[in-house]
mmCIF file of C-alpha atoms and ligand atoms in Angstrom:
data_model
loop_
_atom_site.group_PDB
_atom_site.id
_atom_site.type_symbol
_atom_site.label_atom_id
_atom_site.label_comp_id
_atom_site.label_asym_id
_atom_site.label_seq_id
_atom_site.Cartn_x
_atom_site.Cartn_y
_atom_site.Cartn_z
ATOM 1 C CA MET S 43 -20.578 22.586 -19.403
ATOM 2 C CA TRP S 44 -21.446 19.448 -21.093
ATOM 3 C CA THR S 45 -23.651 19.892 -24.298
ATOM 4 C CA TYR S 46 -22.295 17.199 -26.297
ATOM 5 C CA HIS S 47 -22.504 13.759 -25.952
ATOM 6 C CA LYS S 48 -21.144 11.558 -29.174
ATOM 7 C CA LEU S 49 -22.211 8.148 -29.306
ATOM 8 C CA CYS S 50 -20.440 5.100 -30.626
ATOM 9 C CA SER S 51 -22.348 4.409 -33.993
ATOM 10 C CA SER S 52 -20.616 0.811 -34.558
ATOM 11 C CA ASN S 53 -23.240 -2.131 -34.903
ATOM 12 C CA ALA S 54 -20.272 -4.431 -34.742
ATOM 13 C CA ARG S 55 -21.094 -7.838 -32.963
ATOM 14 C CA LEU S 56 -19.068 -9.642 -30.446
ATOM 15 C CA ASP S 57 -20.130 -13.161 -30.869
ATOM 16 C CA ASN S 58 -17.456 -15.602 -29.784
ATOM 17 C CA LYS S 59 -15.198 -12.784 -28.338
ATOM 18 C CA VAL S 60 -13.860 -12.552 -24.843
ATOM 19 C CA VAL S 61 -13.651 -9.454 -23.511
ATOM 20 C CA VAL S 62 -12.099 -8.458 -19.598
ATOM 21 C CA ILE S 63 -13.182 -5.110 -18.239
ATOM 22 C CA THR S 64 -11.456 -4.330 -14.733
ATOM 23 C CA GLY S 65 -13.724 -2.205 -12.282
ATOM 24 C CA ALA S 66 -16.836 -3.320 -14.195
ATOM 25 C CA ASN S 67 -19.175 -3.430 -11.173
ATOM 26 C CA THR S 68 -20.407 0.107 -11.336
ATOM 27 C CA GLY S 69 -19.923 3.631 -13.435
ATOM 28 C CA ILE S 70 -18.327 3.321 -16.975
ATOM 29 C CA GLY S 71 -17.176 -0.177 -16.506
ATOM 30 C CA LYS S 72 -20.429 -1.521 -15.909
ATOM 31 C CA GLU S 73 -22.192 0.222 -18.920
ATOM 32 C CA THR S 74 -19.142 -1.127 -20.964
ATOM 33 C CA ALA S 75 -20.101 -4.510 -20.057
ATOM 34 C CA ARG S 76 -23.637 -4.140 -20.775
ATOM 35 C CA ASP S 77 -22.938 -2.880 -24.059
ATOM 36 C CA PHE S 78 -20.505 -5.890 -24.869
ATOM 37 C CA TYR S 79 -23.003 -8.357 -23.459
ATOM 38 C CA ARG S 80 -25.604 -7.219 -25.876
ATOM 39 C CA ARG S 81 -23.218 -7.632 -28.565
ATOM 40 C CA GLY S 82 -22.707 -11.008 -27.692
ATOM 41 C CA ALA S 83 -19.172 -11.358 -25.943
ATOM 42 C CA ARG S 84 -18.245 -13.224 -23.089
ATOM 43 C CA VAL S 85 -17.888 -10.367 -20.776
ATOM 44 C CA ILE S 86 -15.555 -11.030 -17.714
ATOM 45 C CA LEU S 87 -16.056 -8.407 -14.680
ATOM 46 C CA ALA S 88 -12.489 -8.265 -13.099
ATOM 47 C CA CYS S 89 -13.480 -6.870 -9.761
ATOM 48 C CA ARG S 90 -12.361 -6.518 -6.082
ATOM 49 C CA ASN S 91 -15.637 -6.043 -4.483
ATOM 50 C CA MET S 92 -17.415 -9.462 -5.315
ATOM 51 C CA GLU S 93 -20.826 -8.369 -3.962
ATOM 52 C CA LYS S 94 -21.001 -5.377 -6.161
ATOM 53 C CA ALA S 95 -19.898 -7.547 -8.879
ATOM 54 C CA ARG S 96 -22.651 -9.936 -8.586
ATOM 55 C CA ASN S 97 -25.373 -7.123 -8.346
ATOM 56 C CA ALA S 98 -23.857 -5.469 -11.424
ATOM 57 C CA VAL S 99 -24.324 -9.109 -13.398
ATOM 58 C CA LYS S 100 -27.919 -9.186 -11.983
ATOM 59 C CA ASP S 101 -28.689 -5.948 -13.252
ATOM 60 C CA ILE S 102 -27.046 -6.240 -16.819
ATOM 61 C CA LYS S 103 -29.045 -9.659 -16.887
ATOM 62 C CA ASN S 104 -32.198 -7.858 -16.033
ATOM 63 C CA ASN S 105 -31.831 -5.056 -18.265
ATOM 64 C CA PRO S 106 -29.764 -5.638 -21.194
ATOM 65 C CA PHE S 107 -31.353 -3.356 -23.519
ATOM 66 C CA LEU S 108 -31.226 0.659 -23.742
ATOM 67 C CA SER S 109 -34.432 2.413 -24.910
ATOM 68 C CA THR S 110 -32.530 3.474 -27.861
ATOM 69 C CA ASP S 111 -31.294 0.225 -29.117
ATOM 70 C CA ASN S 112 -32.327 -0.757 -32.836
ATOM 71 C CA GLU S 113 -33.607 -4.277 -33.673
ATOM 72 C CA GLN S 114 -29.919 -5.538 -34.493
ATOM 73 C CA TYR S 115 -28.738 -5.439 -31.153
ATOM 74 C CA LYS S 116 -31.963 -7.376 -30.148
ATOM 75 C CA SER S 117 -30.408 -10.940 -31.010
ATOM 76 C CA GLN S 118 -28.077 -13.327 -28.986
ATOM 77 C CA LEU S 119 -27.093 -11.892 -25.658
ATOM 78 C CA GLY S 120 -23.624 -12.951 -24.594
ATOM 79 C CA ASP S 121 -22.288 -14.428 -21.392
ATOM 80 C CA LEU S 122 -21.120 -12.679 -18.126
ATOM 81 C CA ALA S 123 -18.436 -14.082 -15.621
ATOM 82 C CA ILE S 124 -16.693 -12.700 -12.776
ATOM 83 C CA TYR S 125 -13.324 -12.525 -11.688
ATOM 84 C CA SER S 126 -11.633 -11.677 -8.543
ATOM 85 C CA LEU S 127 -8.978 -8.671 -8.964
ATOM 86 C CA ASP S 128 -7.682 -6.147 -6.876
ATOM 87 C CA LEU S 129 -5.126 -4.121 -8.443
ATOM 88 C CA CYS S 130 -3.875 -2.707 -5.493
ATOM 89 C CA SER S 131 -2.264 -6.204 -4.689
ATOM 90 C CA LEU S 132 0.182 -7.267 -7.090
ATOM 91 C CA LYS S 133 -0.537 -10.997 -5.832
ATOM 92 C CA SER S 134 -4.180 -10.464 -6.598
ATOM 93 C CA VAL S 135 -3.260 -9.117 -10.227
ATOM 94 C CA ARG S 136 -1.113 -12.234 -10.721
ATOM 95 C CA GLU S 137 -3.725 -14.608 -9.372
ATOM 96 C CA CYS S 138 -6.703 -13.305 -11.591
ATOM 97 C CA ALA S 139 -4.118 -13.399 -14.663
ATOM 98 C CA LYS S 140 -3.312 -16.998 -13.775
ATOM 99 C CA LYS S 141 -6.871 -18.060 -13.640
ATOM 100 C CA LEU S 142 -7.829 -15.924 -16.833
ATOM 101 C CA LEU S 143 -4.865 -17.747 -18.533
ATOM 102 C CA THR S 144 -5.885 -21.345 -17.542
ATOM 103 C CA SER S 145 -9.805 -20.856 -17.643
ATOM 104 C CA GLU S 146 -10.339 -18.635 -20.628
ATOM 105 C CA SER S 147 -9.631 -20.334 -24.319
ATOM 106 C CA ALA S 148 -9.126 -16.589 -25.593
ATOM 107 C CA ILE S 149 -8.889 -12.924 -24.674
ATOM 108 C CA HIS S 150 -9.857 -10.494 -27.682
ATOM 109 C CA ILE S 151 -10.315 -7.308 -25.574
ATOM 110 C CA LEU S 152 -8.941 -6.054 -22.495
ATOM 111 C CA VAL S 153 -10.438 -2.803 -20.974
ATOM 112 C CA ASN S 154 -8.313 -1.524 -18.325
ATOM 113 C CA ASN S 155 -10.920 1.016 -16.708
ATOM 114 C CA ALA S 156 -10.863 0.660 -13.133
ATOM 115 C CA GLY S 157 -9.500 3.625 -11.159
ATOM 116 C CA ILE S 158 -9.770 5.795 -8.217
ATOM 117 C CA MET S 159 -9.345 9.737 -8.001
ATOM 118 C CA MET S 160 -7.792 12.106 -5.648
ATOM 119 C CA SER S 161 -7.706 9.625 -2.727
ATOM 120 C CA PRO S 162 -5.977 10.576 0.595
ATOM 121 C CA HIS S 163 -2.329 9.673 0.757
ATOM 122 C CA LYS S 164 -2.017 5.765 1.331
ATOM 123 C CA LYS S 165 0.244 3.169 0.247
ATOM 124 C CA THR S 166 -0.670 -0.311 -0.820
ATOM 125 C CA GLU S 167 0.319 -3.683 0.608
ATOM 126 C CA ASP S 168 3.075 -3.335 -1.896
ATOM 127 C CA GLY S 169 4.422 -0.095 -0.636
ATOM 128 C CA PHE S 170 3.123 2.005 -3.803
ATOM 129 C CA GLU S 171 0.956 5.027 -3.641
ATOM 130 C CA LEU S 172 -2.718 4.045 -4.069
ATOM 131 C CA GLN S 173 -3.456 5.865 -7.217
ATOM 132 C CA LEU S 174 -0.239 4.970 -8.941
ATOM 133 C CA GLN S 175 -0.739 1.143 -8.556
ATOM 134 C CA SER S 176 -4.630 0.953 -8.960
ATOM 135 C CA ASN S 177 -4.589 3.143 -11.984
ATOM 136 C CA HIS S 178 -1.053 2.434 -13.565
ATOM 137 C CA LEU S 179 1.037 -0.303 -12.259
ATOM 138 C CA GLY S 180 -1.567 -2.787 -11.638
ATOM 139 C CA HIS S 181 -2.908 -2.371 -15.128
ATOM 140 C CA PHE S 182 0.535 -2.516 -16.710
ATOM 141 C CA LEU S 183 1.405 -5.717 -14.836
ATOM 142 C CA LEU S 184 -2.106 -7.173 -15.902
ATOM 143 C CA THR S 185 -1.681 -6.438 -19.370
ATOM 144 C CA LEU S 186 1.874 -7.777 -19.791
ATOM 145 C CA LEU S 187 0.544 -11.279 -18.104
ATOM 146 C CA LEU S 188 -2.516 -11.424 -20.203
ATOM 147 C CA LEU S 189 -0.451 -10.453 -23.482
ATOM 148 C CA PRO S 190 0.439 -13.986 -24.628
ATOM 149 C CA LYS S 191 -3.122 -15.106 -24.594
ATOM 150 C CA MET S 192 -4.059 -12.200 -26.400
ATOM 151 C CA GLN S 193 -1.431 -12.836 -29.086
ATOM 152 C CA SER S 194 -2.672 -16.333 -29.552
ATOM 153 C CA SER S 195 -6.053 -14.683 -29.936
ATOM 154 C CA ALA S 196 -5.250 -12.205 -32.393
ATOM 155 C CA PRO S 197 -6.040 -11.009 -35.056
ATOM 156 C CA GLY S 198 -8.780 -8.136 -34.093
ATOM 157 C CA CYS S 199 -7.413 -7.962 -30.539
ATOM 158 C CA ARG S 200 -7.724 -4.571 -28.534
ATOM 159 C CA ILE S 201 -6.544 -3.221 -25.238
ATOM 160 C CA VAL S 202 -8.302 0.084 -24.295
ATOM 161 C CA ASN S 203 -6.814 2.207 -21.560
ATOM 162 C CA VAL S 204 -9.186 4.522 -19.723
ATOM 163 C CA SER S 205 -7.249 7.722 -19.092
ATOM 164 C CA SER S 206 -8.772 10.955 -18.289
ATOM 165 C CA LEU S 207 -8.535 14.966 -19.526
ATOM 166 C CA ALA S 208 -6.902 15.215 -15.999
ATOM 167 C CA HIS S 209 -3.791 13.901 -17.522
ATOM 168 C CA VAL S 210 -3.098 17.805 -18.634
ATOM 169 C CA PHE S 211 -2.279 18.364 -15.110
ATOM 170 C CA GLY S 212 0.249 15.738 -14.915
ATOM 171 C CA LYS S 213 4.040 15.007 -14.799
ATOM 172 C CA ILE S 214 5.695 11.923 -14.240
ATOM 173 C CA HIS S 215 7.775 12.418 -11.108
ATOM 174 C CA PHE S 216 10.485 9.894 -11.935
ATOM 175 C CA ASN S 217 12.414 10.508 -8.783
ATOM 176 C CA ASP S 218 9.431 10.452 -6.595
ATOM 177 C CA MET S 219 6.685 8.305 -8.215
ATOM 178 C CA ASN S 220 4.977 7.773 -4.838
ATOM 179 C CA LEU S 221 4.831 11.636 -4.115
ATOM 180 C CA ASP S 222 6.320 10.786 -0.823
ATOM 181 C CA ARG S 223 7.902 14.199 -0.830
ATOM 182 C CA SER S 224 5.114 16.435 -1.922
ATOM 183 C CA TYR S 225 1.624 14.411 -2.118
ATOM 184 C CA GLY S 226 -1.195 16.016 -3.833
ATOM 185 C CA ALA S 227 -4.437 14.115 -4.440
ATOM 186 C CA LEU S 228 -4.824 15.647 -7.883
ATOM 187 C CA LYS S 229 -1.010 15.636 -8.760
ATOM 188 C CA ALA S 230 -0.946 11.793 -8.112
ATOM 189 C CA TYR S 231 -4.416 11.440 -9.847
ATOM 190 C CA ALA S 232 -2.785 13.237 -12.982
ATOM 191 C CA GLN S 233 0.337 11.540 -13.049
ATOM 192 C CA SER S 234 -1.275 8.162 -13.110
ATOM 193 C CA LYS S 235 -3.765 9.304 -16.242
ATOM 194 C CA LEU S 236 -0.660 10.656 -17.809
ATOM 195 C CA ALA S 237 0.906 7.071 -17.347
ATOM 196 C CA ASN S 238 -1.997 5.400 -18.967
ATOM 197 C CA ILE S 239 -1.385 7.535 -22.195
ATOM 198 C CA LEU S 240 2.358 7.077 -22.388
ATOM 199 C CA PHE S 241 1.828 3.355 -21.495
ATOM 200 C CA THR S 242 -0.588 2.926 -24.331
ATOM 201 C CA LYS S 243 1.931 4.753 -26.842
ATOM 202 C CA GLU S 244 4.916 2.777 -25.634
ATOM 203 C CA LEU S 245 3.101 -0.653 -25.542
ATOM 204 C CA ALA S 246 1.845 0.123 -29.610
ATOM 205 C CA HIS S 247 5.452 0.971 -30.186
ATOM 206 C CA GLN S 248 6.900 -2.190 -28.439
ATOM 207 C CA LEU S 249 4.365 -4.438 -30.370
ATOM 208 C CA LYS S 250 4.966 -2.773 -33.642
ATOM 209 C CA GLU S 251 8.680 -3.215 -33.289
ATOM 210 C CA ALA S 252 8.350 -7.000 -32.251
ATOM 211 C CA GLY S 253 6.286 -7.683 -35.342
ATOM 212 C CA ILE S 254 3.544 -8.507 -33.144
ATOM 213 C CA ASN S 255 0.462 -7.885 -35.229
ATOM 214 C CA GLY S 256 -3.419 -7.922 -34.392
ATOM 215 C CA ILE S 257 -3.223 -6.218 -31.115
ATOM 216 C CA ASN S 258 -4.282 -2.632 -30.950
ATOM 217 C CA VAL S 259 -3.836 -0.146 -27.996
ATOM 218 C CA TYR S 260 -5.970 2.879 -27.518
ATOM 219 C CA SER S 261 -6.223 5.366 -24.426
ATOM 220 C CA LEU S 262 -8.982 7.698 -23.903
ATOM 221 C CA HIS S 263 -10.898 10.260 -21.810
ATOM 222 C CA PRO S 264 -14.441 9.395 -21.435
ATOM 223 C CA GLY S 265 -16.079 13.002 -20.359
ATOM 224 C CA VAL S 266 -17.257 14.065 -17.097
ATOM 225 C CA VAL S 267 -19.176 11.273 -16.064
ATOM 226 C CA ARG S 268 -21.699 10.912 -13.013
ATOM 227 C CA THR S 269 -20.458 7.851 -11.422
ATOM 228 C CA GLU S 270 -18.811 6.742 -7.991
ATOM 229 C CA LEU S 271 -15.310 8.284 -9.025
ATOM 230 C CA GLY S 272 -15.880 11.472 -6.575
ATOM 231 C CA ARG S 273 -16.287 9.186 -3.513
ATOM 232 C CA TYR S 274 -12.949 10.980 -2.013
ATOM 233 C CA TYR S 275 -13.797 14.634 -2.900
ATOM 234 C CA ASN S 276 -15.207 15.539 0.530
ATOM 235 C CA ARG S 277 -12.046 14.410 2.083
ATOM 236 C CA THR S 278 -9.338 15.710 -0.549
ATOM 237 C CA ILE S 279 -10.962 18.904 -2.056
ATOM 238 C CA ILE S 280 -13.405 20.373 0.599
ATOM 239 C CA PRO S 281 -16.207 19.023 2.785
ATOM 240 C CA GLY S 282 -19.503 19.316 0.293
ATOM 241 C CA ALA S 283 -17.482 18.819 -2.878
ATOM 242 C CA THR S 284 -18.881 15.201 -3.386
ATOM 243 C CA PHE S 285 -22.720 16.940 -2.869
ATOM 244 C CA PHE S 286 -21.619 19.680 -5.086
ATOM 245 C CA TYR S 287 -20.517 17.313 -7.774
ATOM 246 C CA TYR S 288 -23.418 14.924 -7.806
ATOM 247 C CA HIS S 289 -26.282 17.167 -7.114
ATOM 248 C CA ILE S 290 -25.462 20.502 -8.376
ATOM 249 C CA MET S 291 -23.498 19.710 -11.356
ATOM 250 C CA ARG S 292 -25.811 16.553 -12.168
ATOM 251 C CA PRO S 293 -27.720 18.081 -15.258
ATOM 252 C CA PHE S 294 -24.460 19.175 -16.872
ATOM 253 C CA ILE S 295 -22.330 15.777 -16.678
ATOM 254 C CA LYS S 296 -22.502 12.575 -18.520
ATOM 255 C CA SER S 297 -24.579 9.609 -17.662
ATOM 256 C CA SER S 298 -22.476 6.354 -17.155
ATOM 257 C CA VAL S 299 -23.948 5.140 -20.532
ATOM 258 C CA GLN S 300 -22.969 8.367 -22.153
ATOM 259 C CA GLY S 301 -19.476 8.105 -20.557
ATOM 260 C CA ALA S 302 -19.047 4.615 -21.797
ATOM 261 C CA GLN S 303 -19.138 5.717 -25.402
ATOM 262 C CA THR S 304 -15.724 6.271 -26.395
ATOM 263 C CA THR S 305 -14.418 3.075 -24.620
ATOM 264 C CA ILE S 306 -16.957 1.156 -26.610
ATOM 265 C CA HIS S 307 -15.794 3.125 -29.855
ATOM 266 C CA CYS S 308 -12.206 2.166 -29.301
ATOM 267 C CA ALA S 309 -13.014 -1.552 -28.203
ATOM 268 C CA VAL S 310 -15.427 -2.304 -31.179
ATOM 269 C CA ASP S 311 -15.788 0.334 -34.101
ATOM 270 C CA LYS S 312 -14.231 -1.052 -37.504
ATOM 271 C CA LYS S 313 -13.090 2.424 -38.002
ATOM 272 C CA VAL S 314 -10.388 2.369 -35.730
ATOM 273 C CA ALA S 315 -9.122 -1.123 -36.564
ATOM 274 C CA ASN S 316 -5.961 0.286 -38.391
ATOM 275 C CA GLU S 317 -5.161 2.939 -35.494
ATOM 276 C CA THR S 318 -2.846 2.290 -32.486
ATOM 277 C CA GLY S 319 -1.228 4.101 -29.772
ATOM 278 C CA LEU S 320 -3.723 6.877 -30.028
ATOM 279 C CA TYR S 321 -5.696 8.999 -27.411
ATOM 280 C CA TYR S 322 -9.435 9.534 -27.829
ATOM 281 C CA SER S 323 -12.292 11.719 -26.581
ATOM 282 C CA GLU S 324 -15.630 11.861 -27.811
ATOM 283 C CA CYS S 325 -15.137 9.006 -30.138
ATOM 284 C CA ARG S 326 -12.386 10.716 -32.143
ATOM 285 C CA VAL S 327 -8.644 10.964 -32.098
ATOM 286 C CA THR S 328 -7.554 13.853 -29.825
ATOM 287 C CA ARG S 329 -4.073 15.450 -28.984
ATOM 288 C CA PRO S 330 -3.219 15.020 -25.328
ATOM 289 C CA GLN S 331 -0.862 17.319 -23.703
ATOM 290 C CA TRP S 332 2.822 17.533 -24.930
ATOM 291 C CA ARG S 333 4.294 15.092 -22.162
ATOM 292 C CA ALA S 334 1.839 12.410 -23.364
ATOM 293 C CA ARG S 335 3.195 12.780 -27.095
ATOM 294 C CA ASP S 336 6.895 12.669 -26.129
ATOM 295 C CA ASP S 337 8.400 9.134 -27.477
ATOM 296 C CA GLN S 338 11.329 9.356 -25.098
ATOM 297 C CA MET S 339 9.367 9.937 -21.921
ATOM 298 C CA ALA S 340 6.954 6.991 -23.006
ATOM 299 C CA LYS S 341 9.862 4.755 -23.071
ATOM 300 C CA ASP S 342 11.584 6.208 -19.838
ATOM 301 C CA LEU S 343 8.211 5.426 -18.196
ATOM 302 C CA TRP S 344 8.262 1.808 -19.293
ATOM 303 C CA ASP S 345 11.609 1.135 -17.973
ATOM 304 C CA HIS S 346 10.936 2.727 -14.822
ATOM 305 C CA THR S 347 7.776 0.960 -14.170
ATOM 306 C CA CYS S 348 9.290 -2.344 -14.949
ATOM 307 C CA ARG S 349 12.172 -1.567 -12.213
ATOM 308 C CA LEU S 350 9.352 -0.574 -9.748
ATOM 309 C CA LEU S 351 7.501 -3.942 -10.838
ATOM 310 C CA HIS S 352 10.830 -5.958 -10.599
ATOM 311 C CA LEU S 353 10.533 -7.057 -14.259
ATOM 312 C CA GLU S 354 13.960 -6.816 -16.195
ATOM 313 C CA PRO S 355 13.359 -4.805 -19.459
ATOM 314 C CA ASP S 356 14.606 -6.343 -22.659
ATOM 315 C CA THR S 357 15.223 -5.248 -25.990
ATOM 316 C CA ASN S 358 13.667 -7.929 -27.522
ATOM 317 C CA PHE S 359 9.908 -7.686 -26.436
ATOM 318 C CA SER S 360 9.040 -11.408 -27.198
ATOM 319 C CA THR S 361 11.876 -12.423 -24.699
ATOM 320 C CA PHE S 362 10.510 -10.055 -22.157
ATOM 321 C CA LEU S 363 6.873 -11.230 -22.309
ATOM 322 C CA GLN S 364 8.239 -14.843 -21.832
ATOM 323 C CA THR S 365 10.233 -13.650 -18.720
ATOM 324 C CA VAL S 366 7.209 -12.280 -17.129
ATOM 325 C CA SER S 367 5.302 -15.235 -18.002
ATOM 326 C CA HIS S 368 7.909 -17.510 -16.388
ATOM 327 C CA GLN S 369 7.849 -15.138 -13.398
ATOM 328 C CA LEU S 370 4.115 -16.049 -12.961
ATOM 329 C CA ALA S 371 4.529 -19.626 -13.632
ATOM 330 C CA ASN S 372 7.066 -19.692 -10.391
HETATM 331 N N1 NAP Z 520 -16.076 9.611 -14.079
HETATM 332 C C1 NAP Z 520 -15.528 10.636 -14.656
HETATM 333 O O1 NAP Z 520 -15.920 11.962 -14.786
HETATM 334 C C2 NAP Z 520 -14.236 10.143 -15.411
HETATM 335 C C3 NAP Z 520 -13.465 10.927 -15.997
HETATM 336 C C4 NAP Z 520 -12.372 10.876 -16.763
HETATM 337 C C5 NAP Z 520 -11.856 9.416 -16.429
HETATM 338 N N2 NAP Z 520 -12.441 8.604 -15.743
HETATM 339 C C6 NAP Z 520 -12.094 7.341 -15.601
HETATM 340 O O2 NAP Z 520 -13.092 6.204 -15.919
HETATM 341 C C7 NAP Z 520 -12.516 5.073 -14.985
HETATM 342 C C8 NAP Z 520 -13.855 4.557 -14.587
HETATM 343 O O3 NAP Z 520 -14.355 5.223 -13.476
HETATM 344 P P1 NAP Z 520 -15.986 5.721 -13.295
HETATM 345 O O4 NAP Z 520 -16.168 6.855 -13.354
HETATM 346 O O5 NAP Z 520 -16.949 4.559 -13.690
HETATM 347 O O6 NAP Z 520 -15.597 5.706 -11.809
HETATM 348 P P2 NAP Z 520 -16.402 4.356 -10.401
HETATM 349 O O7 NAP Z 520 -17.766 4.579 -10.744
HETATM 350 O O8 NAP Z 520 -15.675 4.858 -9.245
HETATM 351 O O9 NAP Z 520 -15.869 3.115 -10.843
HETATM 352 C C9 NAP Z 520 -14.626 2.717 -10.506
HETATM 353 C C10 NAP Z 520 -14.350 1.320 -10.840
HETATM 354 O O10 NAP Z 520 -12.857 0.760 -10.535
HETATM 355 C C11 NAP Z 520 -12.958 -0.373 -9.453
HETATM 356 N N3 NAP Z 520 -11.646 0.028 -8.926
HETATM 357 C C12 NAP Z 520 -10.913 0.940 -8.048
HETATM 358 N N4 NAP Z 520 -9.913 0.512 -7.564
HETATM 359 C C13 NAP Z 520 -9.776 -0.730 -7.762
HETATM 360 C C14 NAP Z 520 -8.804 -1.856 -7.472
HETATM 361 N N5 NAP Z 520 -7.908 -1.470 -6.711
HETATM 362 N N6 NAP Z 520 -8.855 -2.878 -7.920
HETATM 363 C C15 NAP Z 520 -10.051 -3.255 -8.680
HETATM 364 N N7 NAP Z 520 -10.849 -2.705 -9.133
HETATM 365 C C16 NAP Z 520 -10.893 -1.383 -8.498
HETATM 366 C C17 NAP Z 520 -14.008 0.309 -8.659
HETATM 367 O O11 NAP Z 520 -14.228 -0.903 -7.696
HETATM 368 P P3 NAP Z 520 -14.937 -0.745 -6.266
HETATM 369 O O12 NAP Z 520 -16.420 -0.563 -6.579
HETATM 370 O O13 NAP Z 520 -14.725 -1.980 -5.655
HETATM 371 O O14 NAP Z 520 -14.601 0.276 -5.787
HETATM 372 C C18 NAP Z 520 -15.363 0.601 -9.562
HETATM 373 O O15 NAP Z 520 -15.503 -0.516 -10.103
HETATM 374 C C19 NAP Z 520 -11.565 5.264 -14.131
HETATM 375 O O16 NAP Z 520 -9.960 4.999 -14.725
HETATM 376 C C20 NAP Z 520 -11.432 6.949 -14.130
HETATM 377 O O17 NAP Z 520 -10.410 7.429 -13.847
HETATM 378 C C21 NAP Z 520 -13.710 8.956 -15.161
#
């Protein structure tokens, strides 16, 4: 039962900052966008459903403030823009990155928030299991493609990967990442969320080794939150599970505003400005399960992911980024 909702206490402003949030048309992503808009940022909602994205923008513009906001918040609002992004299509990820790189003068914060949970077994157009691609592979590629722009926007840049406590059930199935041999909806979700934490750890390590300063990386569990994430529960748990989650559990789980707080904390709070590669929950550093703390596993997942995406890993991270960018240009 959830009795505790830690709120981000930072009053930091984001004037003149550009923020990209994936899956920002609903749930935690939308509330994160609303918060950054109030802080003065140019907020880019990278979404696959344009109609939902337009409705989200309308809602945020009409209702930017929370009843709990202090006067400090009620100054200059930011700006909202929508970009098309379907993480289940690597072509769409590349196109979105290309547009962001050409149209935006800077990117200071990237929030890899979009996700699906416990979907039925299905493959994407690229041949990957749905949760693996939408939650891990798509964000991995998007991040690499946007990194050069973030490098030129540094210092003070942050990459925030929204993971989940469900990673504790996870294992990286290196020999069967798509889980073709034994698919389980929770098994696939947990693997993808463990991958988010390992990616955070290894990316922070790679940036440090390459001497690239001013870009910090964070992963987090947002809490158990009342959002659209339970859309597949009826099909993959038992009929009635979605009703149980949304109605019976309702008083015990977080609202989307509460669920966005740890993301916001990692993205803006000055207290974490010197931290990178760590995992957070309730706005503080938390210890993830042992696999998520394993340096070798983080490195192995990085290399394996590169192979899946046909990217040649390079011992020199800067050269690697250049190669990835060249692929985009061609
Ligand atoms: N809610 C929780 O209790 C909870 C707990 C732990 C972790 N999380 C994590 O929090 C994050 C946000 O989830 P949420 O709870 O806010 O769920 P949500 O309300 O279902 O929102 C998920 C967002 O991701 C988008 N999305 C899904 N697949 C996509 C794709 N292929 N390309 C682009 N966008 C895609 C959805 O877009 P559409 O509207 O177009 O589907 C939606 O905007 C997820 O990463 C989730 O794993 C949530």
